[in-house]
Structures are given as C-alpha cells and as structure tokens.
PDB file of C-alpha atoms in Angstrom:
ATOM      1  CA  ARG P 188      11.372  -2.934 -15.083  1.00 69.00           C
ATOM      2  CA  LYS P 189      10.125  -2.187 -11.871  1.00 80.00           C
ATOM      3  CA  GLU P 190       6.702   0.144 -12.200  1.00 88.00           C
ATOM      4  CA  VAL P 191       8.342   1.841  -9.037  1.00 92.00           C
ATOM      5  CA  GLU P 192      11.476   2.184  -7.928  1.00 93.00           C
ATOM      6  CA  GLN P 193      12.995   3.899  -4.830  1.00 93.00           C
ATOM      7  CA  ASP P 194      16.168   4.294  -2.956  1.00 85.00           C
ATOM      8  CA  PRO P 195      16.909   1.413  -0.864  1.00 79.00           C
ATOM      9  CA  GLY P 196      17.565   3.386   2.030  1.00 86.00           C
ATOM     10  CA  PRO P 197      18.178   2.792   5.432  1.00 93.00           C
ATOM     11  CA  PHE P 198      18.335   6.272   6.040  1.00 95.00           C
ATOM     12  CA  ASN P 199      20.031   7.270   9.560  1.00 96.00           C
ATOM     13  CA  VAL P 200      20.052  11.081  10.097  1.00 97.00           C
ATOM     14  CA  PRO P 201      20.111  12.984  13.303  1.00 97.00           C
ATOM     15  CA  GLU P 202      16.980  14.588  14.347  1.00 98.00           C
ATOM     16  CA  GLY P 203      16.685  18.653  13.009  1.00 97.00           C
ATOM     17  CA  ALA P 204      18.582  17.289   9.540  1.00 97.00           C
ATOM     18  CA  THR P 205      16.813  17.383   6.372  1.00 97.00           C
ATOM     19  CA  VAL P 206      16.458  14.570   4.218  1.00 96.00           C
ATOM     20  CA  ALA P 207      15.114  13.573   0.846  1.00 95.00           C
ATOM     21  CA  PHE P 208      13.995  10.585  -0.726  1.00 94.00           C
ATOM     22  CA  ASN P 209      13.630   9.727  -4.356  1.00 93.00           C
ATOM     23  CA  CYS P 210      11.597   7.633  -6.700  1.00 95.00           C
ATOM     24  CA  THR P 211      10.889   6.710 -10.531  1.00 96.00           C
ATOM     25  CA  TYR P 212       8.744   5.342 -12.681  1.00 94.00           C
ATOM     26  CA  SER P 213       8.434   3.400 -15.829  1.00 92.00           C
ATOM     27  CA  ASN P 214       5.019   4.915 -17.128  1.00 88.00           C
ATOM     28  CA  SER P 215       5.035   7.977 -18.386  1.00 88.00           C
ATOM     29  CA  ALA P 216       0.828   7.856 -18.512  1.00 85.00           C
ATOM     30  CA  SER P 217       1.197   7.414 -14.991  1.00 87.00           C
ATOM     31  CA  GLN P 218      -1.865   9.976 -13.919  1.00 84.00           C
ATOM     32  CA  SER P 219      -1.543  10.610  -9.868  1.00 90.00           C
ATOM     33  CA  PHE P 220       1.318  10.434  -6.972  1.00 94.00           C
ATOM     34  CA  PHE P 221       1.505   9.562  -3.669  1.00 95.00           C
ATOM     35  CA  TRP P 222       4.093   8.937  -0.457  1.00 96.00           C
ATOM     36  CA  TYR P 223       2.932   7.103   2.191  1.00 96.00           C
ATOM     37  CA  ARG P 224       4.275   6.324   5.182  1.00 97.00           C
ATOM     38  CA  GLN P 225       4.776   3.007   6.898  1.00 95.00           C
ATOM     39  CA  ASP P 226       5.473   2.283  10.566  1.00 95.00           C
ATOM     40  CA  CYS P 227       6.904  -1.234  11.601  1.00 91.00           C
ATOM     41  CA  ARG P 228       4.427  -3.617  11.628  1.00 89.00           C
ATOM     42  CA  LYS P 229       1.508  -1.355  10.629  1.00 93.00           C
ATOM     43  CA  GLU P 230      -0.536  -0.543   7.402  1.00 94.00           C
ATOM     44  CA  PRO P 231       0.291   2.132   4.673  1.00 95.00           C
ATOM     45  CA  LYS P 232      -1.117   5.667   6.002  1.00 95.00           C
ATOM     46  CA  LEU P 233      -1.483   8.239   3.257  1.00 94.00           C
ATOM     47  CA  LEU P 234       1.316  11.021   3.644  1.00 96.00           C
ATOM     48  CA  MET P 235       0.503  13.114   0.917  1.00 95.00           C
ATOM     49  CA  SER P 236      -0.616  13.591  -2.636  1.00 93.00           C
ATOM     50  CA  VAL P 237       1.656  15.049  -5.289  1.00 94.00           C
ATOM     51  CA  TYR P 238       1.132  17.945  -7.070  1.00 90.00           C
ATOM     52  CA  SER P 239       2.413  18.818 -10.520  1.00 89.00           C
ATOM     53  CA  SER P 240       3.059  22.053  -9.374  1.00 89.00           C
ATOM     54  CA  GLY P 241       4.689  20.772  -6.092  1.00 89.00           C
ATOM     55  CA  ASN P 242       3.334  20.785  -2.731  1.00 94.00           C
ATOM     56  CA  GLU P 243       4.041  21.221   0.683  1.00 95.00           C
ATOM     57  CA  ASP P 244       2.512  19.933   3.850  1.00 94.00           C
ATOM     58  CA  GLY P 245       4.149  21.678   7.107  1.00 96.00           C
ATOM     59  CA  ARG P 246       8.224  20.493   6.930  1.00 97.00           C
ATOM     60  CA  PHE P 247       6.913  17.855   3.841  1.00 97.00           C
ATOM     61  CA  THR P 248       7.721  18.820   0.552  1.00 97.00           C
ATOM     62  CA  ALA P 249       6.462  16.803  -2.433  1.00 97.00           C
ATOM     63  CA  GLN P 250       7.743  17.343  -6.237  1.00 96.00           C
ATOM     64  CA  LEU P 251       6.660  15.670  -9.298  1.00 96.00           C
ATOM     65  CA  ASN P 252       9.040  15.928 -12.477  1.00 94.00           C
ATOM     66  CA  ARG P 253       7.017  14.268 -15.346  1.00 93.00           C
ATOM     67  CA  ALA P 254       9.220  14.876 -17.969  1.00 93.00           C
ATOM     68  CA  SER P 255      12.047  12.824 -15.763  1.00 94.00           C
ATOM     69  CA  GLN P 256       9.858  10.869 -14.603  1.00 95.00           C
ATOM     70  CA  TYR P 257      10.858  11.252 -11.187  1.00 94.00           C
ATOM     71  CA  ILE P 258       8.951  12.220  -7.403  1.00 96.00           C
ATOM     72  CA  SER P 259      10.812  13.433  -4.588  1.00 96.00           C
ATOM     73  CA  LEU P 260       9.808  13.945  -0.783  1.00 97.00           C
ATOM     74  CA  LEU P 261      11.940  16.418   1.827  1.00 97.00           C
ATOM     75  CA  ILE P 262      11.671  16.225   5.351  1.00 97.00           C
ATOM     76  CA  ARG P 263      12.468  19.084   7.014  1.00 98.00           C
ATOM     77  CA  ASP P 264      13.743  19.309  10.568  1.00 98.00           C
ATOM     78  CA  SER P 265      13.351  15.715  11.273  1.00 98.00           C
ATOM     79  CA  LYS P 266      11.973  14.377  14.517  1.00 98.00           C
ATOM     80  CA  LEU P 267      12.159  11.695  16.263  1.00 97.00           C
ATOM     81  CA  SER P 268       8.645  10.556  15.670  1.00 97.00           C
ATOM     82  CA  ASP P 269       9.235  10.692  11.635  1.00 98.00           C
ATOM     83  CA  SER P 270      11.204   7.451  12.079  1.00 97.00           C
ATOM     84  CA  ALA P 271       9.544   4.931   9.363  1.00 96.00           C
ATOM     85  CA  THR P 272       9.178   3.648   5.975  1.00 95.00           C
ATOM     86  CA  TYR P 273       8.113   5.763   3.022  1.00 96.00           C
ATOM     87  CA  LEU P 274       6.923   4.320   0.093  1.00 95.00           C
ATOM     88  CA  CYS P 275       6.425   5.950  -3.192  1.00 95.00           C
ATOM     89  CA  VAL P 276       3.270   4.970  -5.015  1.00 94.00           C
ATOM     90  CA  VAL P 277       2.216   5.792  -8.404  1.00 92.00           C
ATOM     91  CA  LYS P 278      -1.402   5.312  -9.494  1.00 88.00           C
ATOM     92  CA  GLY P 279      -1.248   3.647 -13.414  1.00 77.00           C
ATOM     93  CA  GLY P 280      -2.330   5.193 -16.469  1.00 61.00           C
ATOM     94  CA  SER P 281      -5.306   3.085 -17.374  1.00 58.00           C
ATOM     95  CA  THR P 282      -8.566   3.872 -16.813  1.00 51.00           C
ATOM     96  CA  LEU P 283      -8.325   0.712 -14.172  1.00 62.00           C
ATOM     97  CA  GLY P 284      -5.834   3.284 -12.103  1.00 68.00           C
ATOM     98  CA  ARG P 285      -4.302   0.595 -10.063  1.00 79.00           C
ATOM     99  CA  LEU P 286      -1.860   1.239  -7.741  1.00 86.00           C
ATOM    100  CA  TYR P 287       2.016   0.642  -8.043  1.00 90.00           C
ATOM    101  CA  PHE P 288       4.128   0.774  -4.727  1.00 91.00           C
ATOM    102  CA  GLY P 289       7.745   0.919  -4.265  1.00 92.00           C
ATOM    103  CA  ARG P 290       9.888  -0.782  -1.871  1.00 91.00           C
ATOM    104  CA  GLY P 291      10.244   1.659   0.912  1.00 93.00           C
ATOM    105  CA  THR P 292      12.895   4.028   2.055  1.00 94.00           C
ATOM    106  CA  GLN P 293      13.722   2.927   5.878  1.00 94.00           C
ATOM    107  CA  LEU P 294      14.449   6.192   7.596  1.00 96.00           C
ATOM    108  CA  THR P 295      15.629   6.343  11.178  1.00 97.00           C
ATOM    109  CA  VAL P 296      15.874   9.570  13.141  1.00 97.00           C
ATOM    110  CA  TRP P 297      18.164   9.374  16.432  1.00 96.00           C
ATOM    111  CA  PRO P 298      18.615  12.119  19.230  1.00 95.00           C
TER     112      PRO P 298
ATOM    113  CA  ASP R 123     -15.723   6.311  12.910  1.00 59.00           C
ATOM    114  CA  GLY R 124     -15.406   5.644   9.079  1.00 67.00           C
ATOM    115  CA  GLY R 125     -13.081   3.135   7.959  1.00 93.00           C
ATOM    116  CA  ILE R 126     -11.731  -0.026   7.174  1.00 95.00           C
ATOM    117  CA  THR R 127     -11.480  -3.293   9.732  1.00 96.00           C
ATOM    118  CA  GLN R 128      -9.848  -6.162   8.884  1.00 97.00           C
ATOM    119  CA  SER R 129      -9.763  -9.776  10.971  1.00 96.00           C
ATOM    120  CA  PRO R 130      -8.162 -11.430  12.924  1.00 95.00           C
ATOM    121  CA  LYS R 131      -5.429  -9.241  13.382  1.00 95.00           C
ATOM    122  CA  TYR R 132      -2.977 -12.186  13.552  1.00 95.00           C
ATOM    123  CA  LEU R 133      -4.070 -16.131  11.515  1.00 93.00           C
ATOM    124  CA  PHE R 134      -2.267 -19.242  11.892  1.00 91.00           C
ATOM    125  CA  ARG R 135      -3.339 -21.662   9.446  1.00 87.00           C
ATOM    126  CA  LYS R 136      -2.251 -25.732   9.259  1.00 87.00           C
ATOM    127  CA  GLU R 137      -0.881 -26.613   5.468  1.00 84.00           C
ATOM    128  CA  GLY R 138      -3.555 -28.012   3.745  1.00 85.00           C
ATOM    129  CA  GLN R 139      -5.942 -25.565   5.236  1.00 90.00           C
ATOM    130  CA  ASN R 140      -8.395 -22.626   3.740  1.00 93.00           C
ATOM    131  CA  VAL R 141      -8.753 -19.831   5.696  1.00 94.00           C
ATOM    132  CA  THR R 142     -10.854 -16.826   5.149  1.00 96.00           C
ATOM    133  CA  LEU R 143      -9.571 -13.021   6.037  1.00 97.00           C
ATOM    134  CA  SER R 144     -12.266 -10.545   6.857  1.00 98.00           C
ATOM    135  CA  CYS R 145     -12.505  -6.971   4.941  1.00 98.00           C
ATOM    136  CA  GLU R 146     -15.404  -4.266   6.054  1.00 97.00           C
ATOM    137  CA  GLN R 147     -15.293  -0.522   4.984  1.00 97.00           C
ATOM    138  CA  ASN R 148     -18.439   1.397   5.762  1.00 95.00           C
ATOM    139  CA  LEU R 149     -16.901   4.567   4.111  1.00 94.00           C
ATOM    140  CA  ASN R 150     -19.267   3.734   1.101  1.00 93.00           C
ATOM    141  CA  HIS R 151     -16.232   3.531  -1.011  1.00 93.00           C
ATOM    142  CA  ASP R 152     -16.757   0.902  -4.678  1.00 93.00           C
ATOM    143  CA  ALA R 153     -13.273   0.006  -5.003  1.00 92.00           C
ATOM    144  CA  MET R 154     -11.668  -1.877  -2.692  1.00 94.00           C
ATOM    145  CA  TYR R 155      -8.323  -3.934  -3.045  1.00 94.00           C
ATOM    146  CA  TRP R 156      -6.354  -7.020  -1.020  1.00 97.00           C
ATOM    147  CA  TYR R 157      -2.359  -7.045  -0.854  1.00 96.00           C
ATOM    148  CA  ARG R 158       0.353  -8.802   0.278  1.00 96.00           C
ATOM    149  CA  GLN R 159       3.341  -7.430   1.565  1.00 95.00           C
ATOM    150  CA  ASP R 160       6.139 -10.099   2.500  1.00 93.00           C
ATOM    151  CA  PRO R 161       9.259  -8.623   4.240  1.00 85.00           C
ATOM    152  CA  GLY R 162      11.810  -6.202   2.659  1.00 79.00           C
ATOM    153  CA  GLN R 163       9.088  -5.977  -0.786  1.00 82.00           C
ATOM    154  CA  GLY R 164       6.587  -3.912  -1.574  1.00 85.00           C
ATOM    155  CA  LEU R 165       2.463  -4.589  -1.865  1.00 92.00           C
ATOM    156  CA  ARG R 166       1.600  -6.978  -4.347  1.00 93.00           C
ATOM    157  CA  LEU R 167      -1.641  -6.807  -5.530  1.00 93.00           C
ATOM    158  CA  ILE R 168      -3.728 -10.054  -5.231  1.00 96.00           C
ATOM    159  CA  TYR R 169      -7.582  -9.243  -6.501  1.00 96.00           C
ATOM    160  CA  TYR R 170      -9.556  -5.597  -6.468  1.00 93.00           C
ATOM    161  CA  SER R 171     -13.046  -4.871  -7.258  1.00 94.00           C
ATOM    162  CA  GLN R 172     -14.509  -2.283  -8.940  1.00 90.00           C
ATOM    163  CA  ILE R 173     -18.352  -2.551  -7.666  1.00 91.00           C
ATOM    164  CA  VAL R 174     -20.528  -4.867  -6.212  1.00 93.00           C
ATOM    165  CA  ASN R 175     -20.244  -8.665  -7.706  1.00 94.00           C
ATOM    166  CA  ASP R 176     -17.721  -7.798 -10.045  1.00 94.00           C
ATOM    167  CA  PHE R 177     -14.020  -8.763  -9.192  1.00 95.00           C
ATOM    168  CA  GLN R 178     -10.303  -9.118 -10.889  1.00 93.00           C
ATOM    169  CA  LYS R 179      -7.407 -10.767 -10.505  1.00 94.00           C
ATOM    170  CA  GLY R 180      -4.186  -8.772  -9.953  1.00 92.00           C
ATOM    171  CA  ASP R 181      -0.814  -9.470 -10.165  1.00 91.00           C
ATOM    172  CA  ILE R 182      -0.580 -12.558  -7.452  1.00 95.00           C
ATOM    173  CA  ALA R 183      -4.054 -14.295  -7.873  1.00 96.00           C
ATOM    174  CA  GLU R 184      -3.156 -17.977  -7.977  1.00 96.00           C
ATOM    175  CA  GLY R 185      -4.001 -19.768  -4.480  1.00 95.00           C
ATOM    176  CA  TYR R 186      -6.507 -17.122  -3.588  1.00 97.00           C
ATOM    177  CA  SER R 187     -10.511 -16.303  -4.161  1.00 97.00           C
ATOM    178  CA  VAL R 188     -12.542 -13.451  -3.327  1.00 98.00           C
ATOM    179  CA  SER R 189     -16.024 -12.191  -3.359  1.00 97.00           C
ATOM    180  CA  ARG R 190     -18.150  -8.578  -3.409  1.00 97.00           C
ATOM    181  CA  GLU R 191     -21.662  -9.674  -2.720  1.00 97.00           C
ATOM    182  CA  LYS R 192     -22.038  -6.944  -0.350  1.00 96.00           C
ATOM    183  CA  LYS R 193     -20.667  -2.995  -0.995  1.00 96.00           C
ATOM    184  CA  GLU R 194     -19.237  -3.036   2.579  1.00 97.00           C
ATOM    185  CA  SER R 195     -17.298  -6.706   2.483  1.00 98.00           C
ATOM    186  CA  PHE R 196     -14.558  -8.077   0.440  1.00 98.00           C
ATOM    187  CA  PRO R 197     -13.398 -11.590   2.468  1.00 98.00           C
ATOM    188  CA  LEU R 198     -10.244 -12.980   0.838  1.00 98.00           C
ATOM    189  CA  THR R 199      -9.820 -16.708   0.964  1.00 97.00           C
ATOM    190  CA  VAL R 200      -6.048 -18.140   1.192  1.00 95.00           C
ATOM    191  CA  THR R 201      -6.601 -21.662  -0.403  1.00 93.00           C
ATOM    192  CA  SER R 202      -4.362 -24.626   0.196  1.00 89.00           C
ATOM    193  CA  ALA R 203      -3.393 -24.105  -3.590  1.00 87.00           C
ATOM    194  CA  GLN R 204      -1.275 -21.402  -1.951  1.00 88.00           C
ATOM    195  CA  LYS R 205       1.995 -22.912  -1.274  1.00 86.00           C
ATOM    196  CA  ASN R 206       3.800 -19.581   0.464  1.00 90.00           C
ATOM    197  CA  PRO R 207       1.218 -17.860   1.932  1.00 92.00           C
ATOM    198  CA  THR R 208       3.207 -16.624   5.375  1.00 94.00           C
ATOM    199  CA  ALA R 209       2.894 -12.928   4.869  1.00 95.00           C
ATOM    200  CA  PHE R 210       0.997  -9.393   5.568  1.00 96.00           C
ATOM    201  CA  TYR R 211      -2.405  -8.954   4.069  1.00 97.00           C
ATOM    202  CA  LEU R 212      -4.068  -5.752   3.877  1.00 97.00           C
ATOM    203  CA  CYS R 213      -7.245  -4.716   2.548  1.00 97.00           C
ATOM    204  CA  ALA R 214      -7.670  -1.296   0.891  1.00 95.00           C
ATOM    205  CA  SER R 215     -10.604   1.032  -0.721  1.00 94.00           C
ATOM    206  CA  SER R 216     -11.055   3.750  -2.710  1.00 91.00           C
ATOM    207  CA  ILE R 217     -13.702   5.783  -3.444  1.00 88.00           C
ATOM    208  CA  THR R 218     -13.636   4.319  -7.243  1.00 80.00           C
ATOM    209  CA  VAL R 219     -10.569   2.988  -9.277  1.00 73.00           C
ATOM    210  CA  GLY R 220      -9.935   6.074 -11.622  1.00 70.00           C
ATOM    211  CA  GLY R 221      -9.419   9.555 -10.594  1.00 68.00           C
ATOM    212  CA  GLY R 222      -6.647  10.706  -8.352  1.00 74.00           C
ATOM    213  CA  GLN R 223      -8.609   8.989  -4.794  1.00 80.00           C
ATOM    214  CA  PRO R 224      -5.522   7.358  -2.522  1.00 86.00           C
ATOM    215  CA  GLN R 225      -6.503   4.269  -1.704  1.00 89.00           C
ATOM    216  CA  HIS R 226      -6.803   3.936   2.073  1.00 92.00           C
ATOM    217  CA  PHE R 227      -5.872   0.979   4.165  1.00 95.00           C
ATOM    218  CA  GLY R 228      -7.081  -1.420   7.238  1.00 96.00           C
ATOM    219  CA  ASP R 229      -4.339  -2.570   9.890  1.00 94.00           C
ATOM    220  CA  GLY R 230      -3.562  -5.895   8.077  1.00 96.00           C
ATOM    221  CA  THR R 231      -3.793  -9.711   9.147  1.00 97.00           C
ATOM    222  CA  ARG R 232      -0.401 -11.879   9.433  1.00 95.00           C
ATOM    223  CA  LEU R 233      -0.840 -15.003   8.012  1.00 94.00           C
ATOM    224  CA  SER R 234       1.710 -17.814   9.633  1.00 92.00           C
ATOM    225  CA  ILE R 235       1.900 -21.201   8.622  1.00 86.00           C
ATOM    226  CA  LEU R 236       2.018 -23.637  12.244  1.00 82.00           C
TER     227      LEU R 236
END
C-alpha cells in the first residue's frame, strides 16, 4: 500500500468554482502534513502546512482527520492561476522525518 | 536572496557516462535531499543528508552517489549503472530532518539520454 494516496483527477472546473481534493495516508504515526503546488515542468512549492485544528489561508482551507488518516484541501472562488498539480505530502513518524509525496491531483480552471 | 540553486537546468548524457548534478543552498539548512520525478509519478527519494559528512540512501539509491563535504552543497552523481536516468531531478533542503519544517525545492534539473 502506498504511503500517500490522492484523488488522481484531473479536475476541470470553471472560474469561481469551489473544488476539494482528498488524500489518505497509511502511517498513523505521521507527524506533519503539507500541501504543495507544482506547476507544469516546475519544482513543487509549499502551499500550506496542515494543522490538527484545520487552517485557512485566504481562499484555501486545509483539514486533517487523524482518526481517519485523511487530509483535504478546499479551494474557494477558483482562479485561472490556481491551475496546477496539488501534491499531498506527509512527514513520516520516525525520527528521520522524511517526506512522502502523493502522485498529485491535476487542477485546470477554465474561464 | 536565500534559496536553493540547481544546475544545470537541462543535461544530456550519453550511454555509459557519469554526470553530476549540482545543488547549492544558502539557507543554512542542515538537511538536504535528492528526489527523482517521472511523468505522472510522485517524487521518489534518492539520497538524503542530515548533516555535513553524513548521508543515507533513500528508496531508489541504486545507480546514484552523493557527497556532503560542505553544508551548502549536496551534489548528485548519476552513474552509468543507472539504466533509466531520464527524469526530473529535484534537490530540497530543510532546517533539520525532524520537526514540522517543510522542505524547500530548487528549480530542478532535467536529465535526458542521447
């Protein structure tokens, strides 16, 4: 079983739509959680960390459910510039603290 | 500006040739990492280093080698033993390996076989 599983997408939505991505992780001892954004042929960039109580950054809301080992990202009022691949990333529970990456969910926002 | 610099951006290798990808950071981070990304795939860890003069194998270390002689530098050599080296290579760093700090990435090197 993969460490991190994501909705494969692609998601094609109109501007202004609300879209939600889901992600599950297999290691219950995982400590830290992140969403990264990756534009085509570019490096991943940190979008936001995910905290236990849930957190919001402008139009983006991230939630964590440790009991279900489930992470979500909600994007409200989608913009054309949100088109990218969104990577769910989990930091392992060992002292090593290595990151495990999902394959990513591709989002295309159309006008 | 602080950041991670990878070079070259594009690299072409002949069969049987070793090539070295450069990664330099001026963020004063202890930990550095090398990943490989293939189309439609997630990032896979090749090697990581927690501190100078120390490094560990990741999930796909075969055919690769690294060194960490300076805190700022973590070069990756793709040897001729790596039979399928064509990929997007990403270097990352973080303050330490442990803790809740995220990793920050360089802009990558695309390696292709001639």
